[in-house]
PDB file of C-alpha atoms in Angstrom:
ATOM      1  CA  MET K   1      58.646  30.061  -6.097  1.00 47.00           C
ATOM      2  CA  ILE K   2      56.446  31.643  -3.848  1.00 59.00           C
ATOM      3  CA  GLU K   3      53.441  32.837  -5.070  1.00 74.00           C
ATOM      4  CA  LEU K   4      52.924  36.625  -3.726  1.00 81.00           C
ATOM      5  CA  ASN K   5      49.616  37.519  -2.686  1.00 88.00           C
ATOM      6  CA  PRO K   6      48.677  41.211  -4.790  1.00 88.00           C
ATOM      7  CA  PHE K   7      47.249  42.747  -1.124  1.00 90.00           C
ATOM      8  CA  VAL K   8      51.642  41.971   0.265  1.00 90.00           C
ATOM      9  CA  ILE K   9      52.717  43.254  -3.486  1.00 91.00           C
ATOM     10  CA  PHE K  10      50.824  46.132  -2.618  1.00 93.00           C
ATOM     11  CA  PHE K  11      52.573  46.944   1.131  1.00 90.00           C
ATOM     12  CA  ALA K  12      55.355  47.162  -0.096  1.00 90.00           C
ATOM     13  CA  ALA K  13      54.874  48.086  -3.039  1.00 91.00           C
ATOM     14  CA  ILE K  14      53.998  51.680  -0.876  1.00 92.00           C
ATOM     15  CA  PHE K  15      57.418  51.434   2.133  1.00 90.00           C
ATOM     16  CA  THR K  16      59.411  48.920   1.041  1.00 89.00           C
ATOM     17  CA  ASN K  17      59.549  49.412  -1.983  1.00 89.00           C
ATOM     18  CA  ASN K  18      59.377  52.884  -2.605  1.00 90.00           C
ATOM     19  CA  MET K  19      60.071  53.760  -6.375  1.00 91.00           C
ATOM     20  CA  ILE K  20      61.446  57.122  -5.009  1.00 91.00           C
ATOM     21  CA  PHE K  21      62.657  55.248  -1.837  1.00 90.00           C
ATOM     22  CA  SER K  22      64.259  51.616  -3.134  1.00 89.00           C
ATOM     23  CA  ASN K  23      64.348  52.011  -7.099  1.00 88.00           C
ATOM     24  CA  PHE K  24      64.847  55.973  -7.330  1.00 88.00           C
ATOM     25  CA  LEU K  25      62.232  56.509 -10.488  1.00 90.00           C
ATOM     26  CA  GLY K  26      60.362  58.882 -11.120  1.00 87.00           C
ATOM     27  CA  MET K  27      62.890  61.769  -9.435  1.00 87.00           C
ATOM     28  CA  CYS K  28      62.411  64.443 -12.189  1.00 83.00           C
ATOM     29  CA  SER K  29      58.968  65.906 -11.688  1.00 82.00           C
ATOM     30  CA  TYR K  30      59.494  64.678  -7.095  1.00 87.00           C
ATOM     31  CA  ILE K  31      62.313  67.561  -6.716  1.00 85.00           C
ATOM     32  CA  ALA K  32      60.474  69.724  -9.915  1.00 81.00           C
ATOM     33  CA  VAL K  33      56.935  69.646  -8.399  1.00 80.00           C
ATOM     34  CA  SER K  34      57.092  69.475  -4.549  1.00 83.00           C
ATOM     35  CA  ARG K  35      57.408  72.834  -3.347  1.00 83.00           C
ATOM     36  CA  GLU K  36      53.793  72.470  -2.603  1.00 85.00           C
ATOM     37  CA  ILE K  37      51.653  70.069  -0.794  1.00 89.00           C
ATOM     38  CA  PRO K  38      47.746  71.313  -3.568  1.00 86.00           C
ATOM     39  CA  THR K  39      50.278  70.294  -6.223  1.00 82.00           C
ATOM     40  CA  SER K  40      52.013  67.582  -5.149  1.00 86.00           C
ATOM     41  CA  LEU K  41      48.785  65.818  -4.412  1.00 88.00           C
ATOM     42  CA  GLY K  42      47.483  66.293  -7.425  1.00 83.00           C
ATOM     43  CA  LEU K  43      50.401  65.258  -9.795  1.00 84.00           C
ATOM     44  CA  GLY K  44      50.961  61.889  -7.082  1.00 88.00           C
ATOM     45  CA  GLN K  45      47.012  61.426  -7.316  1.00 88.00           C
ATOM     46  CA  ALA K  46      47.719  61.930 -11.247  1.00 85.00           C
ATOM     47  CA  VAL K  47      50.937  59.826 -11.899  1.00 89.00           C
ATOM     48  CA  THR K  48      49.009  56.727  -9.768  1.00 92.00           C
ATOM     49  CA  PHE K  49      45.779  57.455 -12.068  1.00 91.00           C
ATOM     50  CA  VAL K  50      48.155  56.665 -15.373  1.00 91.00           C
ATOM     51  CA  LEU K  51      50.870  53.998 -13.344  1.00 93.00           C
ATOM     52  CA  THR K  52      47.678  52.160 -12.561  1.00 95.00           C
ATOM     53  CA  CYS K  53      45.944  51.503 -16.560  1.00 95.00           C
ATOM     54  CA  THR K  54      49.034  51.911 -18.316  1.00 95.00           C
ATOM     55  CA  THR K  55      50.273  48.878 -16.641  1.00 96.00           C
ATOM     56  CA  ILE K  56      46.467  47.271 -16.980  1.00 96.00           C
ATOM     57  CA  ILE K  57      47.467  48.281 -20.561  1.00 96.00           C
ATOM     58  CA  ASN K  58      51.398  47.642 -20.679  1.00 96.00           C
ATOM     59  CA  TYR K  59      50.205  43.830 -19.475  1.00 97.00           C
ATOM     60  CA  LEU K  60      47.385  42.839 -21.536  1.00 97.00           C
ATOM     61  CA  ILE K  61      49.530  43.836 -24.148  1.00 97.00           C
ATOM     62  CA  TYR K  62      52.491  41.762 -23.413  1.00 97.00           C
ATOM     63  CA  HIS K  63      50.976  38.889 -22.957  1.00 97.00           C
ATOM     64  CA  TYR K  64      48.460  39.039 -25.193  1.00 96.00           C
ATOM     65  CA  ILE K  65      50.226  40.455 -28.255  1.00 96.00           C
ATOM     66  CA  LEU K  66      54.326  40.429 -27.675  1.00 96.00           C
ATOM     67  CA  LEU K  67      54.578  36.964 -25.719  1.00 96.00           C
ATOM     68  CA  PRO K  68      52.131  35.424 -28.702  1.00 95.00           C
ATOM     69  CA  LEU K  69      53.681  36.561 -32.165  1.00 96.00           C
ATOM     70  CA  GLY K  70      57.579  36.087 -29.693  1.00 94.00           C
ATOM     71  CA  LEU K  71      58.447  40.102 -29.568  1.00 95.00           C
ATOM     72  CA  ASP K  72      58.431  40.182 -26.013  1.00 91.00           C
ATOM     73  CA  TYR K  73      62.019  42.334 -27.519  1.00 94.00           C
ATOM     74  CA  LEU K  74      60.184  44.872 -27.904  1.00 95.00           C
ATOM     75  CA  ARG K  75      59.232  45.609 -24.775  1.00 94.00           C
ATOM     76  CA  PHE K  76      60.706  48.439 -24.373  1.00 94.00           C
ATOM     77  CA  ILE K  77      59.774  50.807 -27.338  1.00 95.00           C
ATOM     78  CA  VAL K  78      55.862  49.059 -26.910  1.00 96.00           C
ATOM     79  CA  PHE K  79      55.705  51.077 -23.362  1.00 95.00           C
ATOM     80  CA  ILE K  80      57.574  54.008 -23.594  1.00 94.00           C
ATOM     81  CA  VAL K  81      54.646  54.535 -27.402  1.00 95.00           C
ATOM     82  CA  SER K  82      51.563  52.875 -24.667  1.00 95.00           C
ATOM     83  CA  ILE K  83      52.037  55.548 -22.481  1.00 94.00           C
ATOM     84  CA  ALA K  84      53.032  58.380 -23.946  1.00 92.00           C
ATOM     85  CA  ALA K  85      48.968  57.335 -26.116  1.00 94.00           C
ATOM     86  CA  PHE K  86      47.391  57.115 -22.697  1.00 93.00           C
ATOM     87  CA  VAL K  87      49.550  60.382 -20.929  1.00 90.00           C
ATOM     88  CA  GLN K  88      48.089  61.835 -24.318  1.00 90.00           C
ATOM     89  CA  LEU K  89      44.191  61.023 -24.622  1.00 90.00           C
ATOM     90  CA  LEU K  90      43.501  61.452 -22.077  1.00 86.00           C
ATOM     91  CA  GLU K  91      45.078  64.993 -21.752  1.00 86.00           C
ATOM     92  CA  MET K  92      42.765  65.580 -24.322  1.00 88.00           C
ATOM     93  CA  PHE K  93      39.895  63.863 -22.687  1.00 86.00           C
ATOM     94  CA  VAL K  94      40.067  66.287 -19.245  1.00 81.00           C
ATOM     95  CA  GLU K  95      41.509  69.432 -21.723  1.00 85.00           C
ATOM     96  CA  ARG K  96      37.799  68.898 -23.533  1.00 88.00           C
ATOM     97  CA  TYR K  97      35.801  68.299 -20.507  1.00 87.00           C
ATOM     98  CA  LEU K  98      37.160  68.723 -17.633  1.00 78.00           C
ATOM     99  CA  PRO K  99      38.691  72.936 -18.496  1.00 82.00           C
ATOM    100  CA  ASN K 100      39.386  73.565 -14.866  1.00 79.00           C
ATOM    101  CA  LEU K 101      41.572  70.339 -13.627  1.00 73.00           C
ATOM    102  CA  TYR K 102      43.102  70.824 -16.994  1.00 77.00           C
ATOM    103  CA  TYR K 103      43.764  73.891 -16.569  1.00 78.00           C
ATOM    104  CA  ALA K 104      45.273  73.608 -13.075  1.00 69.00           C
ATOM    105  CA  LEU K 105      47.199  70.952 -13.507  1.00 70.00           C
ATOM    106  CA  GLY K 106      49.114  72.512 -16.909  1.00 70.00           C
ATOM    107  CA  ILE K 107      52.169  71.536 -17.363  1.00 71.00           C
ATOM    108  CA  PHE K 108      51.810  68.458 -15.046  1.00 72.00           C
ATOM    109  CA  LEU K 109      49.865  65.422 -17.575  1.00 76.00           C
ATOM    110  CA  PRO K 110      53.128  65.994 -19.714  1.00 78.00           C
ATOM    111  CA  LEU K 111      55.381  65.799 -17.259  1.00 78.00           C
ATOM    112  CA  ILE K 112      53.688  62.447 -16.636  1.00 82.00           C
ATOM    113  CA  THR K 113      54.627  60.993 -19.731  1.00 80.00           C
ATOM    114  CA  VAL K 114      58.010  60.976 -18.914  1.00 81.00           C
ATOM    115  CA  ASN K 115      57.651  59.685 -14.917  1.00 84.00           C
ATOM    116  CA  CYS K 116      60.116  57.180 -15.775  1.00 88.00           C
ATOM    117  CA  ALA K 117      58.598  55.210 -12.663  1.00 91.00           C
ATOM    118  CA  ILE K 118      55.384  54.284 -14.710  1.00 92.00           C
ATOM    119  CA  LEU K 119      57.840  52.621 -17.653  1.00 93.00           C
ATOM    120  CA  GLY K 120      59.928  51.332 -14.381  1.00 94.00           C
ATOM    121  CA  VAL K 121      56.972  49.691 -12.686  1.00 94.00           C
ATOM    122  CA  SER K 122      55.555  47.440 -16.280  1.00 94.00           C
ATOM    123  CA  LEU K 123      58.773  46.607 -16.130  1.00 95.00           C
ATOM    124  CA  PHE K 124      59.301  45.185 -13.388  1.00 94.00           C
ATOM    125  CA  MET K 125      55.638  43.450 -13.880  1.00 94.00           C
ATOM    126  CA  ILE K 126      57.094  41.155 -16.549  1.00 94.00           C
ATOM    127  CA  ILE K 127      60.779  41.182 -14.548  1.00 93.00           C
ATOM    128  CA  ARG K 128      58.477  39.858 -11.432  1.00 91.00           C
ATOM    129  CA  ASP K 129      57.136  37.926 -13.735  1.00 92.00           C
ATOM    130  CA  TYR K 130      53.947  39.533 -12.032  1.00 94.00           C
ATOM    131  CA  ASN K 131      50.278  37.612 -12.581  1.00 94.00           C
ATOM    132  CA  PHE K 132      46.836  40.712 -13.278  1.00 95.00           C
ATOM    133  CA  LEU K 133      46.565  40.597  -9.736  1.00 95.00           C
ATOM    134  CA  GLN K 134      49.450  41.298  -8.200  1.00 94.00           C
ATOM    135  CA  SER K 135      51.014  44.044 -11.572  1.00 95.00           C
ATOM    136  CA  ILE K 136      47.345  45.711  -9.856  1.00 96.00           C
ATOM    137  CA  GLY K 137      48.108  45.743  -6.823  1.00 95.00           C
ATOM    138  CA  PHE K 138      51.757  46.172  -7.411  1.00 95.00           C
ATOM    139  CA  SER K 139      51.197  49.096  -9.322  1.00 96.00           C
ATOM    140  CA  ILE K 140      48.389  50.974  -7.504  1.00 96.00           C
ATOM    141  CA  GLY K 141      50.828  50.533  -4.053  1.00 95.00           C
ATOM    142  CA  SER K 142      53.624  52.300  -6.140  1.00 95.00           C
ATOM    143  CA  GLY K 143      51.697  55.607  -7.348  1.00 95.00           C
ATOM    144  CA  ILE K 144      50.297  55.496  -3.784  1.00 96.00           C
ATOM    145  CA  GLY K 145      54.286  55.047  -2.391  1.00 94.00           C
ATOM    146  CA  TRP K 146      54.835  58.010  -4.885  1.00 94.00           C
ATOM    147  CA  THR K 147      52.812  59.888  -3.850  1.00 95.00           C
ATOM    148  CA  LEU K 148      52.756  59.325  -0.537  1.00 95.00           C
ATOM    149  CA  ALA K 149      56.801  60.701  -1.729  1.00 94.00           C
ATOM    150  CA  ILE K 150      56.381  63.437  -2.695  1.00 93.00           C
ATOM    151  CA  VAL K 151      53.499  65.620  -0.589  1.00 95.00           C
ATOM    152  CA  ALA K 152      56.325  64.362   2.218  1.00 94.00           C
ATOM    153  CA  LEU K 153      58.608  66.476   0.674  1.00 93.00           C
ATOM    154  CA  ALA K 154      56.523  68.768  -0.495  1.00 93.00           C
ATOM    155  CA  GLY K 155      55.329  68.644   3.029  1.00 94.00           C
ATOM    156  CA  ILE K 156      59.249  68.591   4.869  1.00 93.00           C
ATOM    157  CA  ARG K 157      60.342  71.776   1.897  1.00 90.00           C
ATOM    158  CA  GLN K 158      57.729  74.393   2.677  1.00 90.00           C
ATOM    159  CA  LYS K 159      58.492  73.645   6.107  1.00 90.00           C
ATOM    160  CA  LEU K 160      62.499  74.567   5.588  1.00 88.00           C
ATOM    161  CA  LYS K 161      61.337  78.070   3.978  1.00 85.00           C
ATOM    162  CA  LYS K 162      60.806  79.261   7.812  1.00 85.00           C
ATOM    163  CA  ALA K 163      64.534  78.232   8.085  1.00 82.00           C
ATOM    164  CA  SER K 164      68.249  79.160   7.587  1.00 84.00           C
ATOM    165  CA  ILE K 165      69.712  76.851   5.619  1.00 84.00           C
ATOM    166  CA  PRO K 166      73.208  76.897   4.118  1.00 85.00           C
ATOM    167  CA  LYS K 167      73.858  78.419   0.661  1.00 85.00           C
ATOM    168  CA  GLY K 168      75.647  76.099  -0.837  1.00 82.00           C
ATOM    169  CA  LEU K 169      72.437  74.364   0.151  1.00 83.00           C
ATOM    170  CA  GLU K 170      69.290  75.835  -1.226  1.00 81.00           C
ATOM    171  CA  GLY K 171      67.279  73.874  -3.751  1.00 78.00           C
ATOM    172  CA  PRO K 172      68.103  70.979  -4.954  1.00 81.00           C
ATOM    173  CA  GLY K 173      71.219  69.815  -2.758  1.00 84.00           C
ATOM    174  CA  ILE K 174      68.623  70.722   0.358  1.00 88.00           C
ATOM    175  CA  THR K 175      66.455  68.461  -1.116  1.00 88.00           C
ATOM    176  CA  LEU K 176      68.690  65.437  -2.286  1.00 89.00           C
ATOM    177  CA  ILE K 177      69.880  64.572   1.208  1.00 90.00           C
ATOM    178  CA  ILE K 178      65.791  64.814   3.427  1.00 91.00           C
ATOM    179  CA  THR K 179      64.920  62.617  -0.026  1.00 91.00           C
ATOM    180  CA  GLY K 180      68.156  60.538   1.497  1.00 91.00           C
ATOM    181  CA  LEU K 181      66.743  61.035   4.831  1.00 92.00           C
ATOM    182  CA  MET K 182      62.891  59.801   4.273  1.00 92.00           C
ATOM    183  CA  ALA K 183      64.659  56.261   2.451  1.00 91.00           C
ATOM    184  CA  LEU K 184      66.878  56.047   4.918  1.00 90.00           C
ATOM    185  CA  ALA K 185      63.432  56.096   7.581  1.00 89.00           C
ATOM    186  CA  PHE K 186      61.781  53.496   5.197  1.00 86.00           C
ATOM    187  CA  ILE K 187      63.996  50.971   5.299  1.00 84.00           C
ATOM    188  CA  GLY K 188      62.236  50.663   8.726  1.00 82.00           C
ATOM    189  CA  PHE K 189      59.334  49.228   7.388  1.00 80.00           C
ATOM    190  CA  SER K 190      62.137  45.851   5.842  1.00 77.00           C
ATOM    191  CA  GLY K 191      60.998  43.851   8.068  1.00 73.00           C
ATOM    192  CA  ILE K 192      57.295  44.131   8.282  1.00 74.00           C
ATOM    193  CA  VAL K 193      57.191  43.232   4.228  1.00 67.00           C
ATOM    194  CA  GLN K 194      59.920  42.953   1.098  1.00 67.00           C
ATOM    195  CA  ILE K 195      59.180  41.718  -2.502  1.00 73.00           C
ATOM    196  CA  GLN K 196      61.853  41.184  -4.861  1.00 64.00           C
TER     197      GLN K 196
END
């Protein structure tokens, strides 16, 4: 098997293996929060930070605790618990030391806990047998790709406020159509770099 460069994995995670457009992970908050660009950007940055940190934590837990003890079958439960615990600690820290940021993010911090893209990245890291640097590249790239997708959708949705849309397509309907078209557009990057 060819060892992929972490930078190749990083760029592939942004463009050709985007969590939204190729795996449809993280769709709940993607659709719910993508009404305004600043809000989408804030959530995207928070998701990228949490995704990167929890992937590192889950990599270490999996390779240095679960595998040596023969408990790798517990990875789903352990990953979910570590993600929830990390987000809870982050929320308490931000509330205590950065109250303005806490009130600006509002409900978005708890939403990150249930974002399936975060669990998906940790599981893909195991399934694809990435080493530590590849896992970091994949997690940062996935976070940036998720942010790019939600900010682009927010920009399009803001433009659609001034357009006349058929009544039956308003809201999630047009959002899913736009997401499908954006996914088709991102297929154009597949000739550049691809990971499995």
